[in-house]
Structures are given as structure tokens and as C-alpha cells.
XYZ file of C-alpha atoms in Angstrom:
542
model
C 10.568 -9.473 37.820
C 7.323 -7.988 36.615
C 3.835 -7.443 37.959
C 4.510 -9.806 40.856
C 1.743 -9.084 43.322
C -0.443 -7.658 40.598
C 0.092 -10.780 38.481
C -0.815 -13.098 41.332
C -3.954 -11.130 42.045
C -4.923 -10.988 38.378
C -4.341 -14.718 37.877
C -6.526 -15.561 40.871
C -9.221 -13.253 39.589
C -8.793 -14.616 36.058
C -9.447 -18.244 37.031
C -12.310 -17.162 39.291
C -13.958 -15.258 36.497
C -13.411 -18.052 33.982
C -15.192 -20.586 36.153
C -17.986 -18.244 37.089
C -18.593 -16.114 33.994
C -16.546 -17.623 31.137
C -14.262 -14.616 30.768
C -10.744 -14.447 29.251
C -7.725 -12.303 30.063
C -4.353 -11.695 28.409
C -1.816 -9.555 30.287
C 1.239 -10.581 28.229
C 3.075 -12.042 31.235
C 4.832 -14.500 28.913
C 5.679 -12.004 26.161
C 9.457 -11.700 25.743
C 10.286 -8.897 23.336
C 13.420 -6.850 22.747
C 14.250 -3.390 24.047
C 15.003 -0.778 21.411
C 14.596 -3.233 18.505
C 11.482 -4.437 16.705
C 11.216 -8.206 16.401
C 8.873 -11.064 15.520
C 8.105 -14.047 17.739
C 5.659 -16.181 19.723
C 4.704 -16.745 23.353
C 2.218 -18.816 25.331
C -0.827 -16.772 26.268
C -2.664 -16.928 29.554
C -5.274 -19.124 27.833
C -2.597 -21.692 26.913
C -2.634 -21.026 23.157
C 0.337 -19.765 21.159
C 0.181 -16.036 20.435
C 2.374 -14.392 17.796
C 3.656 -10.862 17.273
C 5.236 -8.997 14.351
C 7.477 -5.936 14.565
C 6.979 -5.231 18.268
C 9.341 -3.956 20.971
C 9.193 -4.251 24.763
C 10.508 -0.934 26.088
C 7.279 1.122 25.875
C 5.284 -1.077 28.250
C 2.124 -0.257 30.195
C 2.875 -2.848 32.887
C 5.993 -4.685 31.786
C 6.192 -6.698 29.743
C 3.732 -5.646 27.071
C 4.198 -5.354 23.273
C 4.506 -2.047 21.432
C 3.511 -2.356 17.776
C 5.879 -0.528 15.442
C 5.122 2.242 12.971
C 5.752 1.788 9.218
C 7.285 -1.655 9.737
C 7.551 -4.533 7.288
C 5.627 -6.682 8.009
C 2.987 -4.433 9.550
C 3.015 -4.399 13.372
C 0.475 -6.781 14.874
C -0.306 -9.154 17.752
C -2.381 -12.293 17.046
C -3.891 -14.727 19.549
C -4.082 -18.473 19.228
C -7.493 -20.088 18.861
C -9.631 -18.923 21.789
C -12.660 -20.869 23.004
C -16.238 -20.189 24.150
C -16.873 -17.292 21.806
C -16.585 -13.574 22.474
C -19.345 -11.319 23.736
C -17.449 -8.091 24.361
C -13.763 -7.259 24.684
C -11.721 -4.373 26.049
C -8.042 -3.535 26.479
C -5.609 -0.849 27.599
C -3.423 0.955 25.075
C -0.804 3.691 25.139
C 0.714 5.891 22.450
C 4.374 4.909 22.096
C 5.848 8.087 20.619
C 4.552 11.372 19.203
C 2.529 9.924 16.294
C -1.175 9.334 16.949
C -2.495 5.813 17.475
C -4.702 4.234 14.801
C -5.167 0.583 15.726
C -7.675 -1.937 14.357
C -9.047 -4.873 16.369
C -10.051 -8.031 14.484
C -12.024 -11.110 15.453
C -11.749 -13.912 12.916
C -10.200 -11.483 10.415
C -13.119 -9.032 10.581
C -12.608 -5.568 12.036
C -14.684 -5.210 15.206
C -13.127 -2.053 16.662
C -10.672 0.788 16.183
C -8.907 2.960 18.749
C -7.018 6.218 18.314
C -5.118 8.819 20.326
C -4.631 12.572 19.806
C -0.889 12.405 19.085
C 1.864 14.653 20.403
C 4.479 14.038 23.084
C 2.028 14.844 25.885
C 0.005 11.684 25.264
C 2.835 9.152 25.567
C 2.352 8.770 29.343
C -1.451 8.359 29.230
C -2.990 4.870 29.347
C -6.279 4.711 27.455
C -8.944 2.023 27.560
C -10.879 0.888 24.533
C -14.109 0.552 26.496
C -16.315 -2.459 25.786
C -16.321 -3.486 22.118
C -19.395 -5.504 21.147
C -18.354 -8.619 19.206
C -21.054 -11.253 19.762
C -19.157 -14.111 18.070
C -19.936 -17.708 19.095
C -17.542 -20.676 19.023
C -13.775 -20.498 18.687
C -12.206 -17.247 17.553
C -8.875 -15.557 16.850
C -8.159 -12.058 18.122
C -5.772 -9.697 16.321
C -4.456 -6.173 16.977
C -2.995 -4.612 13.824
C -1.912 -1.142 12.722
C -4.761 0.381 10.692
C -2.363 2.196 8.350
C 0.811 0.307 7.479
C 2.792 3.531 7.075
C 1.157 6.255 9.190
C -0.258 4.599 12.344
C 1.816 5.527 15.371
C 3.539 3.065 17.709
C 1.057 1.655 20.234
C 1.394 -0.551 23.309
C -1.399 -3.032 24.113
C -2.030 -4.648 27.525
C -4.690 -6.124 29.819
C -6.927 -7.564 27.115
C -10.139 -9.051 28.510
C -13.199 -10.561 26.903
C -16.473 -12.072 27.965
C -17.689 -15.390 26.622
C -20.531 -15.410 24.146
C -23.607 -15.839 26.284
C -26.565 -13.965 24.849
C -28.719 -14.530 21.824
C -27.846 -12.917 18.502
C -28.947 -9.387 17.736
C -31.663 -8.864 15.114
C -30.729 -7.428 11.736
C -30.301 -3.651 11.491
C -33.490 -1.651 11.186
C -32.441 0.596 8.326
C -29.910 1.050 5.534
C -27.374 3.886 5.550
C -28.181 6.969 3.474
C -26.339 9.353 1.132
C -24.225 6.534 -0.344
C -21.798 7.924 -2.956
C -18.802 6.778 -5.031
C -16.264 9.410 -6.117
C -13.370 8.578 -8.470
C -9.848 9.972 -8.208
C -6.602 8.781 -9.818
C -6.322 4.997 -9.277
C -8.937 4.996 -6.479
C -12.674 5.222 -5.818
C -13.765 6.775 -2.531
C -17.039 5.657 -0.959
C -18.973 7.657 1.635
C -22.310 7.358 3.434
C -24.285 8.473 6.460
C -24.624 5.772 9.102
C -27.933 3.975 9.521
C -30.240 4.958 12.366
C -33.178 3.165 13.991
C -34.098 0.791 16.807
C -31.336 -1.695 15.929
C -28.082 -0.097 14.823
C -25.621 -2.054 12.683
C -22.282 -3.111 14.113
C -20.643 -2.781 10.718
C -21.257 -2.657 6.963
C -20.306 -4.988 4.139
C -19.421 -3.210 0.905
C -19.484 -5.395 -2.200
C -17.812 -4.204 -5.405
C -17.823 -5.472 -8.982
C -16.819 -4.336 -12.455
C -20.203 -5.691 -13.624
C -23.683 -4.632 -12.538
C -24.355 -8.043 -11.002
C -23.805 -7.761 -7.228
C -25.622 -10.474 -5.253
C -26.723 -9.819 -1.661
C -24.799 -11.649 1.092
C -26.302 -14.584 2.993
C -26.969 -14.576 6.742
C -24.533 -16.759 8.664
C -21.821 -16.472 6.004
C -19.238 -13.747 6.722
C -17.464 -12.206 3.732
C -13.751 -11.565 4.202
C -12.082 -8.350 3.105
C -10.935 -8.373 -0.517
C -9.671 -4.902 -1.456
C -8.052 -6.129 -4.708
C -10.406 -5.591 -7.655
C -8.031 -7.089 -10.223
C -10.407 -10.046 -10.708
C -13.401 -7.714 -10.988
C -14.775 -8.410 -7.494
C -14.069 -6.921 -4.053
C -15.381 -6.588 -0.507
C -14.717 -4.463 2.567
C -16.079 -4.680 6.119
C -16.306 -1.235 7.731
C -17.307 -0.403 11.299
C -20.332 1.713 12.163
C -19.087 5.273 12.669
C -16.359 5.296 9.998
C -18.678 6.286 7.131
C -16.071 5.918 4.379
C -14.028 3.349 2.473
C -11.539 3.309 -0.396
C -10.737 0.835 -3.155
C -7.295 1.535 -4.618
C -4.797 0.315 -7.210
C -7.489 0.538 -9.901
C -6.870 0.769 -13.644
C -7.702 3.890 -15.596
C -11.036 4.558 -17.289
C -12.947 1.599 -15.822
C -16.449 1.525 -14.338
C -17.191 -0.156 -10.988
C -20.436 -0.864 -9.103
C -20.898 -0.861 -5.316
C -23.605 -1.910 -2.823
C -23.632 -1.582 0.967
C -25.251 -3.963 3.468
C -25.437 -3.210 7.224
C -25.135 -6.144 9.619
C -25.082 -7.224 13.261
C -23.202 -10.046 15.021
C -20.348 -11.968 13.414
C -19.298 -15.458 12.411
C -22.099 -17.980 12.039
C -24.528 -15.483 13.610
C -23.852 -12.611 11.221
C -27.163 -11.031 10.217
C -27.283 -8.814 7.114
C -30.059 -6.446 6.176
C -30.978 -7.464 2.637
C -34.695 -6.732 2.347
C -35.883 -3.805 0.299
C -33.314 -2.048 -1.884
C -29.714 -1.839 -0.699
C -28.002 1.489 -1.437
C -25.894 1.353 -4.584
C -23.404 3.614 -6.336
C -21.223 3.523 -9.416
C -18.116 5.412 -10.553
C -15.615 5.308 -13.410
C -11.934 5.804 -12.664
C -10.209 8.654 -14.396
C -8.008 7.874 -17.407
C -4.922 8.442 -15.261
C -1.475 6.963 -15.846
C 1.989 7.435 -14.367
C 3.954 9.891 -16.515
C 7.071 9.513 -14.393
C 7.968 8.548 -10.835
C 10.935 7.891 -8.597
C 10.998 5.972 -5.311
C 14.818 5.619 -5.030
C 14.288 1.881 -4.532
C 17.307 1.036 -6.706
C 19.492 3.282 -4.513
C 20.170 5.738 -7.331
C 18.567 8.709 -9.090
C 17.783 6.697 -12.255
C 16.945 9.149 -15.074
C 16.482 12.148 -12.773
C 18.956 15.021 -13.054
C 21.159 16.012 -10.095
C 22.430 19.543 -10.734
C 24.936 21.264 -8.417
C 25.000 25.045 -8.953
C 26.895 26.297 -5.884
C 28.791 24.630 -3.040
C 30.385 21.254 -2.438
C 27.367 19.428 -1.014
C 24.971 17.643 -3.417
C 21.839 15.488 -3.501
C 22.642 11.949 -2.314
C 20.809 8.688 -1.614
C 19.990 7.941 2.027
C 19.552 4.171 2.182
C 17.458 3.758 5.376
C 15.486 6.882 6.279
C 12.898 6.935 3.497
C 9.282 5.772 3.613
C 9.067 2.311 5.245
C 12.737 2.681 6.227
C 13.812 2.376 2.591
C 15.991 4.686 0.494
C 15.191 8.323 -0.290
C 16.816 11.401 -1.795
C 18.588 13.682 0.696
C 20.411 16.997 0.587
C 22.143 19.109 3.248
C 24.480 22.086 3.163
C 26.044 21.132 6.492
C 29.535 19.667 6.627
C 31.369 20.557 9.849
C 29.563 23.870 9.531
C 26.836 25.440 7.395
C 27.860 26.178 3.818
C 26.463 28.183 0.922
C 24.792 25.774 -1.505
C 22.321 25.574 -4.364
C 21.372 22.094 -5.567
C 18.581 20.873 -7.828
C 16.875 17.513 -8.280
C 15.103 17.597 -11.658
C 12.825 15.122 -13.417
C 13.461 13.884 -16.954
C 11.608 15.723 -19.719
C 7.910 14.835 -19.945
C 5.565 15.358 -22.887
C 2.524 17.054 -21.346
C 0.940 17.391 -24.793
C -0.154 13.759 -24.414
C -2.063 14.331 -21.162
C -4.599 16.446 -19.316
C -5.145 16.912 -15.572
C -1.459 16.440 -14.766
C -0.653 16.269 -11.045
C 2.400 15.937 -8.820
C 2.627 14.159 -5.469
C 5.605 13.465 -3.216
C 6.568 13.063 0.420
C 9.028 15.266 2.292
C 10.809 15.289 5.635
C 13.326 17.711 7.119
C 15.120 18.914 10.220
C 17.246 21.910 11.304
C 16.846 25.557 10.383
C 17.505 26.889 6.929
C 15.788 28.045 3.731
C 12.768 25.965 2.686
C 12.967 23.449 -0.126
C 11.156 24.626 -3.271
C 9.140 22.703 -5.887
C 9.079 24.288 -9.358
C 8.032 23.508 -12.933
C 9.482 24.566 -16.302
C 8.717 23.961 -19.973
C 11.813 25.652 -21.407
C 14.687 24.051 -19.458
C 17.265 22.312 -21.681
C 17.914 19.423 -19.278
C 21.659 20.094 -19.199
C 22.835 23.508 -18.076
C 22.220 25.876 -15.135
C 18.473 25.785 -14.368
C 18.607 29.423 -13.235
C 19.004 30.448 -16.881
C 15.468 29.272 -17.614
C 11.919 30.018 -16.470
C 10.608 28.111 -13.441
C 7.206 28.583 -11.804
C 6.780 27.819 -8.077
C 4.381 25.068 -6.985
C 2.359 25.119 -3.771
C 2.694 21.941 -1.708
C 2.173 20.697 1.830
C 5.658 20.341 3.315
C 7.003 18.475 6.318
C 6.655 20.410 9.608
C 10.148 19.265 10.589
C 11.678 16.811 13.042
C 11.923 14.172 10.267
C 8.133 13.816 9.978
C 7.301 12.364 6.557
C 4.455 14.408 5.081
C 2.455 13.888 1.849
C 2.475 16.921 -0.436
C -1.142 16.517 -1.425
C -2.126 16.434 -5.088
C -0.511 19.449 -6.795
C -2.272 20.602 -9.960
C 0.355 21.128 -12.681
C -2.051 20.986 -15.643
C -1.506 24.672 -16.382
C 1.878 23.888 -17.961
C 2.014 22.508 -21.509
C 4.774 21.421 -23.855
C 6.753 18.389 -24.953
C 9.701 19.089 -22.620
C 8.267 19.727 -19.144
C 10.471 19.380 -16.048
C 9.724 19.245 -12.316
C 12.527 20.627 -10.139
C 13.259 20.623 -6.394
C 15.583 23.467 -5.465
C 17.629 23.367 -2.253
C 19.549 26.332 -0.848
C 21.586 26.889 2.301
C 23.637 29.758 3.709
C 26.850 30.105 5.692
C 24.778 30.298 8.882
C 21.742 28.039 8.207
C 21.542 24.656 6.504
C 18.533 22.389 6.942
C 18.537 18.769 5.787
C 15.739 17.741 3.428
C 14.579 14.315 2.264
C 12.227 13.397 -0.597
C 10.504 10.132 -1.485
C 7.674 8.737 -3.620
C 7.725 11.470 -6.273
C 4.968 10.699 -8.787
C 3.704 12.676 -11.793
C 0.367 11.535 -13.206
C -1.925 12.614 -16.004
C -5.051 11.555 -17.857
C -3.911 10.047 -21.150
C -5.638 11.646 -24.106
C -7.693 9.125 -26.073
C -5.797 8.023 -29.177
C -2.334 8.993 -27.879
C 0.235 6.261 -28.473
C 1.697 4.871 -25.276
C 5.235 5.291 -26.646
C 7.246 8.160 -25.197
C 10.118 7.852 -27.698
C 11.026 5.521 -30.559
C 14.717 5.719 -29.598
C 14.207 2.964 -27.011
C 11.638 0.891 -28.865
C 10.576 -2.388 -27.282
C 7.666 -4.789 -27.170
C 6.157 -6.889 -24.374
C 5.081 -10.460 -25.120
C 2.848 -12.108 -24.161
C 0.597 -9.304 -22.981
C -1.571 -10.085 -21.011
C 0.989 -12.279 -19.256
C 0.976 -14.910 -16.538
C 4.154 -15.686 -14.629
C 6.631 -14.410 -17.209
C 6.929 -12.070 -20.188
C 9.715 -11.050 -22.553
C 10.903 -7.557 -23.450
C 12.263 -7.378 -27.003
C 14.349 -4.296 -27.875
C 15.061 -3.061 -31.415
C 18.371 -1.494 -30.387
C 21.212 -2.739 -28.208
C 22.854 -1.025 -25.272
C 22.274 -0.906 -21.523
C 18.683 -0.463 -20.348
C 17.336 0.184 -16.843
C 13.976 -1.554 -16.482
C 11.275 -0.817 -13.924
C 7.845 -2.374 -13.514
C 5.514 0.160 -11.880
C 2.048 -0.367 -10.404
C -0.795 1.986 -11.283
C -0.301 3.843 -7.977
C 3.339 4.576 -8.820
C 5.115 1.935 -6.734
C 8.149 0.308 -8.342
C 7.605 -3.449 -7.908
C 10.460 -4.843 -10.052
C 13.809 -3.432 -11.218
C 16.508 -4.810 -13.492
C 19.360 -3.782 -15.787
C 20.159 -5.512 -19.090
C 22.042 -5.048 -22.353
C 20.277 -7.973 -24.040
C 17.996 -7.501 -27.027
C 15.546 -9.930 -25.411
C 15.051 -9.940 -21.656
C 12.749 -12.187 -19.606
C 10.783 -10.714 -16.689
C 9.718 -12.995 -13.818
C 6.220 -11.877 -12.761
C 5.280 -14.653 -10.335
C 5.543 -12.377 -7.287
C 3.090 -9.793 -8.682
C -0.661 -9.734 -8.137
C -2.994 -9.655 -11.159
C -3.637 -6.152 -12.459
C -2.333 -3.388 -14.724
C 1.321 -2.318 -14.570
C 3.695 -0.146 -16.587
C 7.055 -1.348 -17.878
C 9.533 1.510 -18.141
C 12.810 1.179 -20.065
C 15.461 3.874 -19.715
C 18.658 4.211 -21.763
C 21.471 5.902 -19.759
C 23.339 6.558 -23.016
C 20.578 8.470 -24.809
C 18.704 9.497 -21.625
C 15.470 8.380 -23.301
C 12.586 6.652 -21.519
C 9.822 4.552 -23.016
C 6.801 2.959 -21.316
C 4.531 0.029 -22.152
C 1.360 -1.064 -20.393
C 1.452 -4.642 -19.051
C -1.564 -6.656 -17.899
C -0.881 -9.534 -15.507
C -3.502 -12.258 -15.120
């Protein structure tokens, strides 16, 4: 039994308010989730429409039952209303941090972000119920409300309850008085970062529409016609809606060495009443992505180490694949010197040889997590290692990275500058050590080495695994034709280093099914286990 007297009171008040003021309320009385397990499902809301939820659990309630949206779940944690009537003036809701990770939750009305709530993080905040405060929406007619994790991997678990909204009752707001200022576009590998200073004046904007194009031909939006988010610039066009107060946006998964144009338009209201500021000159910016490509990467998604080298120097414990504790609950690389007790160990995880003579501005990124006391994991680089024998017999230089603080918290390393090392046989190594009294457990995932390809350098890494891709550009399917037989491990990698397809073949001609991939630029990597040679081709999908 839940909320018995409170529910009765709230229902009475709910119907009273509806008849008098046109207000809505959802307290999740009919939500039936699972305790300790994330699940997907539907329930009938207090308004009579069918609500849905993805990757939620019921055991972190505010007033039971209430859904707790999961962290780093697939699909991303969210709660979506049915079609609600009479428009939305303002809305508010209670929320609570589920575990130690800080809340970062977006609120959508008709697929446009109208609000965002956060929490400070830490175990001390898990018992505190926050309120969003009134969020101005001003949307007439029917609408759909959605709560969704702002970051699909990093947003902490969050419980939502006691959602209330007022009906649309007032006239629309006028257009914003002024444009934002200091609008800039800054390129980085595979992304362009936009920043600005929020507009000021008598009428502040509720949000901003950013339009993007690979041509200098951006047309201003039209009042009364909302523009949905389109972060994918593969077709040359994109759009993002960003709330007042955020002052930044990012377009990612971009090809190397390509120019893009951006304009920003502040607006008020939403839906059919959306009112853009388009008079005068809208702020504009342009940027060209760096000529960055993936030199090598490993995401352990095939549950093996692929062409990376696992080298055991001392002890019985070695690097292994953990199948469920990586990023997004996928596989990762793991090493520990503990077995019954702590043991003396030295184990290395080493990249294949990379030809840095073909690149400039080389960088390394990865994610790490660990727990228990013991010596810290080390990241190192060498250009004289032979790829076979004891790495201690060669010269390795330490690299400075941001490491996990412990307690299994996955932490990005940051971009590590490794451009100071040259040579045709460069290796990245992760060195683990433990003692007879201390043995931490370390995990690694999403290891990516990038560089700016020098103009005129052939894309081939080695002729020993020569192959061609046809057709290229491709739609739906393409064929890989090899000049030599033997087993090949094939990976298709996006420009941000994510492995999107994997296969193994010993055929001279192999067909790749590309129907599941979005248009854009990818890299096809073929690795020969026999010769330990890798070769890469660029693939364009239309």
C-alpha cells in the first residue's frame, strides 16, 4: 500500500485544481517498476494517458512508487508521458539523487528541452528531495512531457515524482530583446565547441536555436515553426536547441579537415507560439575541424585484446577481459594481483606499433576505474620497444593522465599530448604492479590514439594486408577485397573511435552490411593475427 491518505488528498486536490485552474498532476501511483533491476514498461498516468519508461527501477522512491532513471543504461533512462491536453504554462517536479553520482536531467516538452536539473553529487545528497521550481514552458495545445538523462553515460541515477503543470492560459511572450554576444566556434578532434554569453534586455530568451551547415547558406528560422534537434551533420545540416543559462553546445562525430558555419537565434515560447529573434544580424561563427584520424583504438567490444599485446613479466595473474563492468556495462580490460591473497605481479597491456611519422598532434585518451589499495597503474610511451620481449629492457617515458579516484568510478583520462614522440614503431603501454601486501584492481576502456594526418600521406599502414573497399562511398553494403589470403579481423570504426561493426573472415572478398550505420565517415581496419599487421581504409557511407 502506498501514499494512502496522501494519495486520496492529492487526488481530491488534483480534480479540484483541474476544474478550477486547468492544472495537471502525475504522482506515479500506477507506476509498477522492479526493485534492484532496471526495466522498461508502461502505466496509466493520472491524466488517463499511457506513460512509458525506459531503464528505471522502483527501489529509490521519493514517495513509493516512483521511477528512478538509471545511469549509463541502454537505452538511455527516461520517462515519457502520453499526449497531455490544454497546453502547458509552467511545470515543476520533485527529484532525488539515487546514488553518489550527481544528477543531470533534461526536461522536454514536445521533444524540445525546456529545463535541466542537477544535484551536487556525493553520498550525502541521496536523502535530499529537491524541487525543480517553476519551469516556464508556455506551450499551447496538446503536448508530450519527457524526463531523460542529459548524458547517456555520466548522468547519475535520479528519481522523479510529483510532477505538476499549469494549463496554458496567458498570451505568448514577445521575441527576445537582444542577441547573445561573444559567439565563438572552436574546433577539436572530431568536434566543434560553441560558446556565447547569454542575451540580456527587457525580454530574455527562454532558449536558443543553433543552426549549422557545411555551406555558408544558413536561413533564419520562421516564427511558429519549431526546429527539432539534429546533432548529426553527416548530411551537411544540423540544429540544436539550448536553454538560456547553458551558454555552450557541441557538434560531434565530425570528419577531419572540414569547415562548418553556425548561427544562433534566441527565442521565447514553444510549439506554434515559438517566437525567434531574426531582425538585424544574428551572431555567426565558423570553424574547420582538425585533420584528425584514429591511429589505433581498442574498446574490447569483441571480448578480446585484438592486436594489443598482453605481456606478463612477473606473477601468475594477467590482464583479462571483464565482460560486464566496462563503459555502458560492456566489456573492458582488467588486471588484479589478488588471488586468495595479494601477490607480486608486473603485467603490461601494450598497443600495436604505430607509425607516428605519418601524423602530427598525436594524442591519447582512455577511461580508467579501480578499487582497493596498491601501486597506481602507469601509462607510458616508447619508440624503441621490439613488440615481443620484456618491455623493461627498453626505454619508456611516463605519461600524465587523469586517473580514476577509486571505488570503480569510470574517469576520462583527458587528452594526453604524445606528439613529442616520433618514429615508425611507437607503442603505448599500461604497466600494472602489485606487491605481496597490496594489490589494487584496475580496469581500462575506450583507449584511443589520434593524430592529424599529414597532407599527402597514404592511408595505408602496411602493404602486407592490402585490401580495397568498393564501392566507396557506399550505401547499404560494400565489399572488402584482399590481395592475400589468411584470417583477418575486421573492425569498422567511427571518427570518434567507437567500434560499430566487427567480423572475422578468411575470404579474399568479404561483404560488409552497412544498413545499421548512419551516413558519415568511418575507418575500416583489417588485422592479420598471423603477421600482426594492421591496415586501415577510409569509408564514406551515404
